[in-house]
Amino acid sequence: MQGVPIQFQSPPSGSSLLDPFGRAITYLRVSVTDRCDFRCVYCMSEDMAFLPKRDLLSLEELDRICTVFIEHGVRKLRITGGEPLVRRDIMTLFRSLSRHLESGALDELTVTTNGSQLARFARELSGYGVKRVNVSIDTLDPDRFHRITRWGDLSKVLQGLDAAQAAGLKIKINTVALKGVNEEEIESLIHWAHAGGMDLTLIEVMPLGEIDGQRVDQFLPLSEVRQRLEARYTLHDLLERTGGPARYVKVAETGGKLGFITPLTHNFCESCNRVRLTCTGQLFMCLGQEDAADLRAPVRASADNTLLTQAIADAIARKPKGHDFIIDRDHSRPAVRRHMSMTGG
Ligand code: SAM
Ligand code: SF4
């Protein structure tokens, strides 16, 4: 990419980003846009106000911030949104970040997408060293898909999955468990994903941002789902840990992997290894807290990275111990005002 102002340097051995609780920050999620071509009912209101484009970090600025994180021990980057693949020229960012995979400074570059643009970009992503993609699909029923996403077309997403597999990308399906909406479909989603060689992860609805409905009406505790599944399937706990709120099992009957992301019924903050950057340069140290550090000002203040590096270190020094999400009738307001599409899933 033209105009990336800093050169890559070898990272220090081990992570130099340690938070006050001794957790090493090795994982950065980057929301490259708050915009999306869907309007999922649990994520956004139909009539969303998006950020003015001038507030966004440029792709060069995003690359620069990611690079400083990598120099200080981040080993995994996830590009997310909003819908990351609708940001103009986003392949430029993947191309430029791929140099860190080539140098060995970065272990993994991944993307979370709604799949609407995957047919177009799968091959290019694979060419830039992306090996795995997370694709969000909450139902395989085209009408229900349209009702949940408001604007989405399931057939396009399924074409995207085919293209991703043809390009050699491993796929994990993300499914938000929605009470009375897709709960009866969870078993068939598991069979479908596993038969197609894809892992599937179930997610609890989180209280992020105002939506048109009430999240308490959507919330389905995964503890309940797991109990139901255990009555019919043999679930073997896997020890695999990603430093996030996901726990995985192997389903003996399908041979596939199933994840549970349960920020509400359990939290696993003690092993949290991640921070999240928004498309305007706000760094959130915890998905469930309001505190954020501004990295846009130090990036724009000078071409040298001293200020930026200091701002990152100061931010990590105040990473909180954890979040305290609650969804019930007494807590009908979102725990945090921003939407998931701002901080990225
Ligand atoms: N647009 C991309 C997608 O849908 O995969 C990436 C961004 S989206 C915000 C990332 C993930 O967050 C998706 O799997 C989505 O289902 C999930 N998500 C969005 N809002 C959520 C909420 N309030 N609670 C739980 N998961 C949510
Ligand atoms: Fe868009 Fe993803 Fe939010 Fe759905 S979950 S509205 S696809 S950002």
PDB file of C-alpha atoms in Angstrom, residues 26-307:
ATOM      1  CA  THR A  26      -2.166 -10.447  22.090  1.00  0.00           C
ATOM      2  CA  TYR A  27      -5.396  -9.998  20.141  1.00  0.00           C
ATOM      3  CA  LEU A  28      -6.752  -6.865  18.464  1.00  0.00           C
ATOM      4  CA  ARG A  29     -10.157  -6.615  16.845  1.00  0.00           C
ATOM      5  CA  VAL A  30     -10.610  -3.776  14.435  1.00  0.00           C
ATOM      6  CA  SER A  31     -13.970  -2.453  13.328  1.00  0.00           C
ATOM      7  CA  VAL A  32     -13.195  -0.832   9.982  1.00  0.00           C
ATOM      8  CA  THR A  33     -16.660   0.651   9.448  1.00  0.00           C
ATOM      9  CA  ASP A  34     -19.866   1.066  11.447  1.00  0.00           C
ATOM     10  CA  ARG A  35     -21.900   0.717   8.245  1.00  0.00           C
ATOM     11  CA  CYS A  36     -23.592  -2.432   7.082  1.00  0.00           C
ATOM     12  CA  ASP A  37     -25.722  -3.720   4.233  1.00  0.00           C
ATOM     13  CA  PHE A  38     -27.902  -5.631   6.756  1.00  0.00           C
ATOM     14  CA  ARG A  39     -29.916  -4.377   9.724  1.00  0.00           C
ATOM     15  CA  CYS A  40     -30.019  -7.425  12.033  1.00  0.00           C
ATOM     16  CA  VAL A  41     -32.775  -6.939  14.610  1.00  0.00           C
ATOM     17  CA  TYR A  42     -30.566  -7.636  17.646  1.00  0.00           C
ATOM     18  CA  CYS A  43     -27.720  -5.477  16.358  1.00  0.00           C
ATOM     19  CA  MET A  44     -29.172  -2.305  14.868  1.00  0.00           C
ATOM     20  CA  SER A  45     -32.328  -0.297  14.601  1.00  0.00           C
ATOM     21  CA  GLU A  46     -33.705  -0.107  11.073  1.00  0.00           C
ATOM     22  CA  ASP A  47     -33.108   3.598  10.912  1.00  0.00           C
ATOM     23  CA  MET A  48     -29.480   3.789  12.034  1.00  0.00           C
ATOM     24  CA  ALA A  49     -27.499   7.011  12.019  1.00  0.00           C
ATOM     25  CA  PHE A  50     -23.969   6.261  10.844  1.00  0.00           C
ATOM     26  CA  LEU A  51     -20.799   8.203  11.473  1.00  0.00           C
ATOM     27  CA  PRO A  52     -19.803  10.884   8.986  1.00  0.00           C
ATOM     28  CA  LYS A  53     -17.083   9.501   6.711  1.00  0.00           C
ATOM     29  CA  ARG A  54     -14.667  12.278   7.717  1.00  0.00           C
ATOM     30  CA  ASP A  55     -14.545  10.859  11.262  1.00  0.00           C
ATOM     31  CA  LEU A  56     -13.208   7.512  10.057  1.00  0.00           C
ATOM     32  CA  LEU A  57      -9.587   6.541  10.225  1.00  0.00           C
ATOM     33  CA  SER A  58      -8.084   6.126   6.778  1.00  0.00           C
ATOM     34  CA  LEU A  59      -6.899   2.657   5.778  1.00  0.00           C
ATOM     35  CA  GLU A  60      -3.320   3.903   6.186  1.00  0.00           C
ATOM     36  CA  GLU A  61      -4.072   5.065   9.744  1.00  0.00           C
ATOM     37  CA  LEU A  62      -5.695   1.724  10.548  1.00  0.00           C
ATOM     38  CA  ASP A  63      -2.633  -0.067   9.213  1.00  0.00           C
ATOM     39  CA  ARG A  64      -0.358   2.132  11.273  1.00  0.00           C
ATOM     40  CA  ILE A  65      -2.209   1.466  14.525  1.00  0.00           C
ATOM     41  CA  CYS A  66      -2.362  -2.283  13.844  1.00  0.00           C
ATOM     42  CA  THR A  67       1.360  -2.285  13.115  1.00  0.00           C
ATOM     43  CA  VAL A  68       2.216  -0.605  16.421  1.00  0.00           C
ATOM     44  CA  PHE A  69       0.104  -3.192  18.245  1.00  0.00           C
ATOM     45  CA  ILE A  70       1.937  -5.972  16.394  1.00  0.00           C
ATOM     46  CA  GLU A  71       5.278  -4.450  17.317  1.00  0.00           C
ATOM     47  CA  HIS A  72       4.177  -4.695  20.924  1.00  0.00           C
ATOM     48  CA  GLY A  73       3.108  -8.281  20.942  1.00  0.00           C
ATOM     49  CA  VAL A  74      -0.306  -8.578  19.267  1.00  0.00           C
ATOM     50  CA  ARG A  75      -0.284 -11.891  17.365  1.00  0.00           C
ATOM     51  CA  LYS A  76      -3.821 -12.022  16.076  1.00  0.00           C
ATOM     52  CA  LEU A  77      -5.906  -9.465  14.192  1.00  0.00           C
ATOM     53  CA  ARG A  78      -9.580  -9.740  13.380  1.00  0.00           C
ATOM     54  CA  ILE A  79     -11.093  -7.308  10.911  1.00  0.00           C
ATOM     55  CA  THR A  80     -14.753  -6.712  11.639  1.00  0.00           C
ATOM     56  CA  GLY A  81     -17.437  -4.011  11.613  1.00  0.00           C
ATOM     57  CA  GLY A  82     -20.255  -3.145  10.812  1.00  0.00           C
ATOM     58  CA  GLU A  83     -19.756  -5.127   7.673  1.00  0.00           C
ATOM     59  CA  PRO A  84     -16.026  -4.935   6.962  1.00  0.00           C
ATOM     60  CA  LEU A  85     -16.324  -6.045   3.344  1.00  0.00           C
ATOM     61  CA  VAL A  86     -18.509  -3.048   2.422  1.00  0.00           C
ATOM     62  CA  ARG A  87     -15.774  -0.549   3.270  1.00  0.00           C
ATOM     63  CA  ARG A  88     -14.380   0.896   0.070  1.00  0.00           C
ATOM     64  CA  ASP A  89     -10.953  -0.496  -0.891  1.00  0.00           C
ATOM     65  CA  ILE A  90     -10.827  -2.721   2.172  1.00  0.00           C
ATOM     66  CA  MET A  91      -8.679  -5.250   0.277  1.00  0.00           C
ATOM     67  CA  THR A  92      -5.903  -2.645   0.393  1.00  0.00           C
ATOM     68  CA  LEU A  93      -5.789  -3.009   4.163  1.00  0.00           C
ATOM     69  CA  PHE A  94      -5.687  -6.808   3.996  1.00  0.00           C
ATOM     70  CA  ARG A  95      -2.938  -6.604   1.409  1.00  0.00           C
ATOM     71  CA  SER A  96      -0.847  -4.266   3.510  1.00  0.00           C
ATOM     72  CA  LEU A  97      -1.375  -6.202   6.753  1.00  0.00           C
ATOM     73  CA  SER A  98      -0.376  -9.433   5.036  1.00  0.00           C
ATOM     74  CA  ARG A  99       3.267  -8.316   5.268  1.00  0.00           C
ATOM     75  CA  HIS A 100       3.123  -9.083   8.990  1.00  0.00           C
ATOM     76  CA  LEU A 101       2.035 -12.643   8.261  1.00  0.00           C
ATOM     77  CA  GLU A 102       4.890 -13.002   5.817  1.00  0.00           C
ATOM     78  CA  SER A 103       7.420 -11.673   8.329  1.00  0.00           C
ATOM     79  CA  GLY A 104       6.106 -14.031  11.032  1.00  0.00           C
ATOM     80  CA  ALA A 105       5.208 -11.127  13.352  1.00  0.00           C
ATOM     81  CA  LEU A 106       1.524 -11.992  13.123  1.00  0.00           C
ATOM     82  CA  ASP A 107       0.085 -15.484  13.548  1.00  0.00           C
ATOM     83  CA  GLU A 108      -3.348 -14.829  12.201  1.00  0.00           C
ATOM     84  CA  LEU A 109      -5.366 -12.330  10.171  1.00  0.00           C
ATOM     85  CA  THR A 110      -9.075 -13.115  10.180  1.00  0.00           C
ATOM     86  CA  VAL A 111     -12.360 -11.485   9.337  1.00  0.00           C
ATOM     87  CA  THR A 112     -15.910 -11.584  10.676  1.00  0.00           C
ATOM     88  CA  THR A 113     -18.475 -10.964   7.968  1.00  0.00           C
ATOM     89  CA  ASN A 114     -22.146 -11.329   7.199  1.00  0.00           C
ATOM     90  CA  GLY A 115     -21.052 -13.079   3.994  1.00  0.00           C
ATOM     91  CA  SER A 116     -22.930 -10.821   1.580  1.00  0.00           C
ATOM     92  CA  GLN A 117     -19.713  -9.844  -0.242  1.00  0.00           C
ATOM     93  CA  LEU A 118     -17.729 -13.046   0.249  1.00  0.00           C
ATOM     94  CA  ALA A 119     -18.341 -14.392  -3.240  1.00  0.00           C
ATOM     95  CA  ARG A 120     -16.565 -11.294  -4.514  1.00  0.00           C
ATOM     96  CA  PHE A 121     -13.651 -11.239  -2.065  1.00  0.00           C
ATOM     97  CA  ALA A 122     -12.973 -14.803  -0.871  1.00  0.00           C
ATOM     98  CA  ARG A 123     -10.184 -15.506  -3.303  1.00  0.00           C
ATOM     99  CA  GLU A 124      -8.434 -12.214  -2.647  1.00  0.00           C
ATOM    100  CA  LEU A 125      -8.661 -12.696   1.114  1.00  0.00           C
ATOM    101  CA  SER A 126      -7.065 -16.096   0.776  1.00  0.00           C
ATOM    102  CA  GLY A 127      -4.312 -14.561  -1.355  1.00  0.00           C
ATOM    103  CA  TYR A 128      -3.530 -12.128   1.491  1.00  0.00           C
ATOM    104  CA  GLY A 129      -2.985 -14.933   3.961  1.00  0.00           C
ATOM    105  CA  VAL A 130      -6.444 -15.087   5.554  1.00  0.00           C
ATOM    106  CA  LYS A 131      -7.044 -18.721   6.442  1.00  0.00           C
ATOM    107  CA  ARG A 132     -10.295 -18.563   8.374  1.00  0.00           C
ATOM    108  CA  VAL A 133     -13.433 -16.463   8.196  1.00  0.00           C
ATOM    109  CA  ASN A 134     -16.334 -16.177  10.615  1.00  0.00           C
ATOM    110  CA  VAL A 135     -19.651 -15.864   8.838  1.00  0.00           C
ATOM    111  CA  SER A 136     -22.803 -14.906  10.716  1.00  0.00           C
ATOM    112  CA  ILE A 137     -25.898 -16.927   9.826  1.00  0.00           C
ATOM    113  CA  ASP A 138     -28.788 -17.189  12.268  1.00  0.00           C
ATOM    114  CA  THR A 139     -31.163 -19.262  10.136  1.00  0.00           C
ATOM    115  CA  LEU A 140     -31.287 -21.276   6.921  1.00  0.00           C
ATOM    116  CA  ASP A 141     -34.851 -20.292   6.182  1.00  0.00           C
ATOM    117  CA  PRO A 142     -34.762 -17.535   3.524  1.00  0.00           C
ATOM    118  CA  ASP A 143     -37.836 -15.704   4.842  1.00  0.00           C
ATOM    119  CA  ARG A 144     -36.702 -15.856   8.435  1.00  0.00           C
ATOM    120  CA  PHE A 145     -33.236 -14.745   7.316  1.00  0.00           C
ATOM    121  CA  HIS A 146     -34.817 -11.745   5.690  1.00  0.00           C
ATOM    122  CA  ARG A 147     -36.854 -11.001   8.820  1.00  0.00           C
ATOM    123  CA  ILE A 148     -33.798 -11.203  11.107  1.00  0.00           C
ATOM    124  CA  THR A 149     -31.399  -9.263   8.877  1.00  0.00           C
ATOM    125  CA  ARG A 150     -34.169  -7.006   7.480  1.00  0.00           C
ATOM    126  CA  TRP A 151     -32.151  -6.431   4.285  1.00  0.00           C
ATOM    127  CA  GLY A 152     -30.209  -9.663   3.776  1.00  0.00           C
ATOM    128  CA  ASP A 153     -30.483 -12.273   1.012  1.00  0.00           C
ATOM    129  CA  LEU A 154     -29.605 -15.784   2.220  1.00  0.00           C
ATOM    130  CA  SER A 155     -28.786 -17.099  -1.248  1.00  0.00           C
ATOM    131  CA  LYS A 156     -26.002 -14.520  -1.664  1.00  0.00           C
ATOM    132  CA  VAL A 157     -24.518 -15.509   1.693  1.00  0.00           C
ATOM    133  CA  LEU A 158     -24.617 -19.194   0.754  1.00  0.00           C
ATOM    134  CA  GLN A 159     -22.855 -18.380  -2.519  1.00  0.00           C
ATOM    135  CA  GLY A 160     -20.266 -16.561  -0.419  1.00  0.00           C
ATOM    136  CA  LEU A 161     -19.716 -19.679   1.682  1.00  0.00           C
ATOM    137  CA  ASP A 162     -19.179 -21.764  -1.462  1.00  0.00           C
ATOM    138  CA  ALA A 163     -16.677 -19.236  -2.761  1.00  0.00           C
ATOM    139  CA  ALA A 164     -14.849 -19.189   0.564  1.00  0.00           C
ATOM    140  CA  GLN A 165     -14.556 -22.974   0.627  1.00  0.00           C
ATOM    141  CA  ALA A 166     -13.448 -23.042  -2.993  1.00  0.00           C
ATOM    142  CA  ALA A 167     -10.726 -20.535  -2.043  1.00  0.00           C
ATOM    143  CA  GLY A 168      -9.569 -22.852   0.746  1.00  0.00           C
ATOM    144  CA  LEU A 169     -10.821 -20.712   3.648  1.00  0.00           C
ATOM    145  CA  LYS A 170     -11.927 -22.472   6.827  1.00  0.00           C
ATOM    146  CA  ILE A 171     -15.343 -21.264   7.922  1.00  0.00           C
ATOM    147  CA  LYS A 172     -16.852 -20.796  11.343  1.00  0.00           C
ATOM    148  CA  ILE A 173     -20.530 -19.971  11.435  1.00  0.00           C
ATOM    149  CA  ASN A 174     -21.681 -17.541  14.143  1.00  0.00           C
ATOM    150  CA  THR A 175     -25.305 -17.890  15.176  1.00  0.00           C
ATOM    151  CA  VAL A 176     -27.007 -15.600  17.667  1.00  0.00           C
ATOM    152  CA  ALA A 177     -29.491 -17.674  19.682  1.00  0.00           C
ATOM    153  CA  LEU A 178     -32.819 -15.838  19.574  1.00  0.00           C
ATOM    154  CA  LYS A 179     -35.702 -16.810  21.782  1.00  0.00           C
ATOM    155  CA  GLY A 180     -38.719 -17.935  19.796  1.00  0.00           C
ATOM    156  CA  VAL A 181     -36.998 -17.054  16.508  1.00  0.00           C
ATOM    157  CA  ASN A 182     -34.332 -19.633  15.676  1.00  0.00           C
ATOM    158  CA  GLU A 183     -34.212 -21.745  18.823  1.00  0.00           C
ATOM    159  CA  GLU A 184     -35.966 -24.673  17.143  1.00  0.00           C
ATOM    160  CA  GLU A 185     -33.470 -24.525  14.301  1.00  0.00           C
ATOM    161  CA  ILE A 186     -30.297 -24.814  16.327  1.00  0.00           C
ATOM    162  CA  GLU A 187     -29.956 -28.571  15.893  1.00  0.00           C
ATOM    163  CA  SER A 188     -30.424 -28.403  12.136  1.00  0.00           C
ATOM    164  CA  LEU A 189     -27.916 -25.555  11.916  1.00  0.00           C
ATOM    165  CA  ILE A 190     -25.399 -27.716  13.772  1.00  0.00           C
ATOM    166  CA  HIS A 191     -25.967 -30.646  11.404  1.00  0.00           C
ATOM    167  CA  TRP A 192     -25.757 -28.429   8.344  1.00  0.00           C
ATOM    168  CA  ALA A 193     -22.544 -26.702   9.464  1.00  0.00           C
ATOM    169  CA  HIS A 194     -20.789 -29.866  10.549  1.00  0.00           C
ATOM    170  CA  ALA A 195     -21.800 -31.773   7.421  1.00  0.00           C
ATOM    171  CA  GLY A 196     -20.230 -28.950   5.408  1.00  0.00           C
ATOM    172  CA  GLY A 197     -16.957 -29.065   7.357  1.00  0.00           C
ATOM    173  CA  MET A 198     -17.707 -25.828   9.245  1.00  0.00           C
ATOM    174  CA  ASP A 199     -17.562 -25.151  12.987  1.00  0.00           C
ATOM    175  CA  LEU A 200     -20.540 -23.403  14.544  1.00  0.00           C
ATOM    176  CA  THR A 201     -20.587 -21.026  17.488  1.00  0.00           C
ATOM    177  CA  LEU A 202     -23.718 -19.955  19.295  1.00  0.00           C
ATOM    178  CA  ILE A 203     -23.808 -16.437  20.771  1.00  0.00           C
ATOM    179  CA  GLU A 204     -25.982 -14.946  23.482  1.00  0.00           C
ATOM    180  CA  VAL A 205     -27.600 -11.611  22.679  1.00  0.00           C
ATOM    181  CA  MET A 206     -25.649  -8.829  24.381  1.00  0.00           C
ATOM    182  CA  PRO A 207     -27.124  -5.515  25.583  1.00  0.00           C
ATOM    183  CA  LEU A 208     -25.182  -3.211  23.243  1.00  0.00           C
ATOM    184  CA  GLY A 209     -26.860  -0.135  21.787  1.00  0.00           C
ATOM    185  CA  GLU A 210     -30.498   0.796  21.324  1.00  0.00           C
ATOM    186  CA  ILE A 211     -32.521  -1.384  18.958  1.00  0.00           C
ATOM    187  CA  ASP A 212     -36.184  -1.221  17.938  1.00  0.00           C
ATOM    188  CA  GLY A 213     -37.313  -4.097  20.192  1.00  0.00           C
ATOM    189  CA  GLN A 214     -36.469  -5.287  23.703  1.00  0.00           C
ATOM    190  CA  ARG A 215     -33.461  -7.551  24.092  1.00  0.00           C
ATOM    191  CA  VAL A 216     -35.064  -9.338  27.000  1.00  0.00           C
ATOM    192  CA  ASP A 217     -37.550 -10.679  24.442  1.00  0.00           C
ATOM    193  CA  GLN A 218     -34.686 -11.966  22.254  1.00  0.00           C
ATOM    194  CA  PHE A 219     -32.434 -13.331  24.982  1.00  0.00           C
ATOM    195  CA  LEU A 220     -32.072 -17.105  25.107  1.00  0.00           C
ATOM    196  CA  PRO A 221     -29.566 -18.308  27.723  1.00  0.00           C
ATOM    197  CA  LEU A 222     -27.151 -20.755  26.170  1.00  0.00           C
ATOM    198  CA  SER A 223     -27.101 -22.734  29.402  1.00  0.00           C
ATOM    199  CA  GLU A 224     -30.667 -23.702  28.468  1.00  0.00           C
ATOM    200  CA  VAL A 225     -29.708 -24.519  24.870  1.00  0.00           C
ATOM    201  CA  ARG A 226     -26.805 -26.650  26.035  1.00  0.00           C
ATOM    202  CA  GLN A 227     -29.034 -28.573  28.403  1.00  0.00           C
ATOM    203  CA  ARG A 228     -31.458 -29.324  25.588  1.00  0.00           C
ATOM    204  CA  LEU A 229     -28.635 -30.408  23.285  1.00  0.00           C
ATOM    205  CA  GLU A 230     -27.169 -32.650  25.980  1.00  0.00           C
ATOM    206  CA  ALA A 231     -30.420 -34.578  26.141  1.00  0.00           C
ATOM    207  CA  ARG A 232     -29.926 -35.609  22.504  1.00  0.00           C
ATOM    208  CA  TYR A 233     -26.204 -35.418  21.805  1.00  0.00           C
ATOM    209  CA  THR A 234     -22.918 -36.331  23.435  1.00  0.00           C
ATOM    210  CA  LEU A 235     -20.920 -33.147  23.956  1.00  0.00           C
ATOM    211  CA  HIS A 236     -17.244 -33.554  24.822  1.00  0.00           C
ATOM    212  CA  ASP A 237     -15.674 -30.442  26.365  1.00  0.00           C
ATOM    213  CA  LEU A 238     -12.601 -29.294  24.495  1.00  0.00           C
ATOM    214  CA  LEU A 239      -9.757 -27.637  26.366  1.00  0.00           C
ATOM    215  CA  GLU A 240      -9.124 -25.196  23.549  1.00  0.00           C
ATOM    216  CA  ARG A 241      -9.135 -21.570  24.776  1.00  0.00           C
ATOM    217  CA  THR A 242      -9.041 -18.432  22.689  1.00  0.00           C
ATOM    218  CA  GLY A 243      -8.801 -15.944  25.557  1.00  0.00           C
ATOM    219  CA  GLY A 244     -12.387 -14.894  24.900  1.00  0.00           C
ATOM    220  CA  PRO A 245     -15.791 -15.856  26.213  1.00  0.00           C
ATOM    221  CA  ALA A 246     -16.121 -18.923  23.946  1.00  0.00           C
ATOM    222  CA  ARG A 247     -16.070 -22.502  25.166  1.00  0.00           C
ATOM    223  CA  TYR A 248     -16.011 -25.390  22.699  1.00  0.00           C
ATOM    224  CA  VAL A 249     -17.304 -28.925  22.631  1.00  0.00           C
ATOM    225  CA  LYS A 250     -17.059 -31.711  20.117  1.00  0.00           C
ATOM    226  CA  VAL A 251     -20.404 -33.176  19.133  1.00  0.00           C
ATOM    227  CA  ALA A 252     -19.822 -36.941  19.030  1.00  0.00           C
ATOM    228  CA  GLU A 253     -22.729 -37.583  16.648  1.00  0.00           C
ATOM    229  CA  THR A 254     -21.540 -35.130  13.969  1.00  0.00           C
ATOM    230  CA  GLY A 255     -17.808 -35.090  14.689  1.00  0.00           C
ATOM    231  CA  GLY A 256     -17.899 -31.280  14.465  1.00  0.00           C
ATOM    232  CA  LYS A 257     -16.998 -28.466  16.826  1.00  0.00           C
ATOM    233  CA  LEU A 258     -19.600 -26.350  18.582  1.00  0.00           C
ATOM    234  CA  GLY A 259     -18.850 -23.155  20.492  1.00  0.00           C
ATOM    235  CA  PHE A 260     -20.832 -21.290  23.118  1.00  0.00           C
ATOM    236  CA  ILE A 261     -20.255 -17.564  23.649  1.00  0.00           C
ATOM    237  CA  THR A 262     -21.912 -16.811  26.943  1.00  0.00           C
ATOM    238  CA  PRO A 263     -20.996 -13.337  28.165  1.00  0.00           C
ATOM    239  CA  LEU A 264     -24.221 -13.218  30.173  1.00  0.00           C
ATOM    240  CA  THR A 265     -24.554 -16.619  31.770  1.00  0.00           C
ATOM    241  CA  HIS A 266     -20.768 -16.897  32.346  1.00  0.00           C
ATOM    242  CA  ASN A 267     -18.006 -14.486  31.843  1.00  0.00           C
ATOM    243  CA  PHE A 268     -14.396 -15.433  31.368  1.00  0.00           C
ATOM    244  CA  CYS A 269     -12.878 -12.025  31.818  1.00  0.00           C
ATOM    245  CA  GLU A 270      -9.985 -13.378  33.894  1.00  0.00           C
ATOM    246  CA  SER A 271      -8.348 -14.762  30.744  1.00  0.00           C
ATOM    247  CA  CYS A 272      -9.263 -11.857  28.423  1.00  0.00           C
ATOM    248  CA  ASN A 273      -6.440 -11.189  25.953  1.00  0.00           C
ATOM    249  CA  ARG A 274      -8.096  -8.675  23.646  1.00  0.00           C
ATOM    250  CA  VAL A 275      -8.892  -5.039  22.986  1.00  0.00           C
ATOM    251  CA  ARG A 276     -11.060  -3.464  20.288  1.00  0.00           C
ATOM    252  CA  LEU A 277     -10.441  -0.547  17.975  1.00  0.00           C
ATOM    253  CA  THR A 278     -13.333   1.320  16.360  1.00  0.00           C
ATOM    254  CA  CYS A 279     -13.243   2.845  12.898  1.00  0.00           C
ATOM    255  CA  THR A 280     -12.810   6.296  14.457  1.00  0.00           C
ATOM    256  CA  GLY A 281      -9.782   5.256  16.495  1.00  0.00           C
ATOM    257  CA  GLN A 282     -11.416   4.686  19.862  1.00  0.00           C
ATOM    258  CA  LEU A 283      -9.792   1.813  21.707  1.00  0.00           C
ATOM    259  CA  PHE A 284     -12.164  -0.120  23.942  1.00  0.00           C
ATOM    260  CA  MET A 285     -10.413  -2.181  26.567  1.00  0.00           C
ATOM    261  CA  CYS A 286     -13.603  -4.122  27.350  1.00  0.00           C
ATOM    262  CA  LEU A 287     -16.629  -4.837  25.156  1.00  0.00           C
ATOM    263  CA  GLY A 288     -18.925  -4.363  28.125  1.00  0.00           C
ATOM    264  CA  GLN A 289     -17.632  -1.044  29.489  1.00  0.00           C
ATOM    265  CA  GLU A 290     -17.873   2.552  28.277  1.00  0.00           C
ATOM    266  CA  ASP A 291     -14.242   3.527  28.870  1.00  0.00           C
ATOM    267  CA  ALA A 292     -12.251   4.149  25.690  1.00  0.00           C
ATOM    268  CA  ALA A 293      -8.949   5.739  24.722  1.00  0.00           C
ATOM    269  CA  ASP A 294      -8.636   7.976  21.691  1.00  0.00           C
ATOM    270  CA  LEU A 295      -5.879   6.823  19.313  1.00  0.00           C
ATOM    271  CA  ARG A 296      -6.900   9.069  16.419  1.00  0.00           C
ATOM    272  CA  ALA A 297      -5.484  12.227  17.980  1.00  0.00           C
ATOM    273  CA  PRO A 298      -1.999  10.761  18.590  1.00  0.00           C
ATOM    274  CA  VAL A 299      -1.961   9.164  15.129  1.00  0.00           C
ATOM    275  CA  ARG A 300      -2.792  12.492  13.513  1.00  0.00           C
ATOM    276  CA  ALA A 301      -0.554  14.552  15.784  1.00  0.00           C
ATOM    277  CA  SER A 302       2.672  13.236  14.292  1.00  0.00           C
ATOM    278  CA  ALA A 303       4.081  10.799  11.757  1.00  0.00           C
ATOM    279  CA  ASP A 304       6.295   9.425  14.479  1.00  0.00           C
ATOM    280  CA  ASN A 305       4.765   6.669  16.635  1.00  0.00           C
ATOM    281  CA  THR A 306       5.927   7.843  20.055  1.00  0.00           C
ATOM    282  CA  LEU A 307       2.634   9.473  21.034  1.00  0.00           C
TER     283      LEU A 307
END
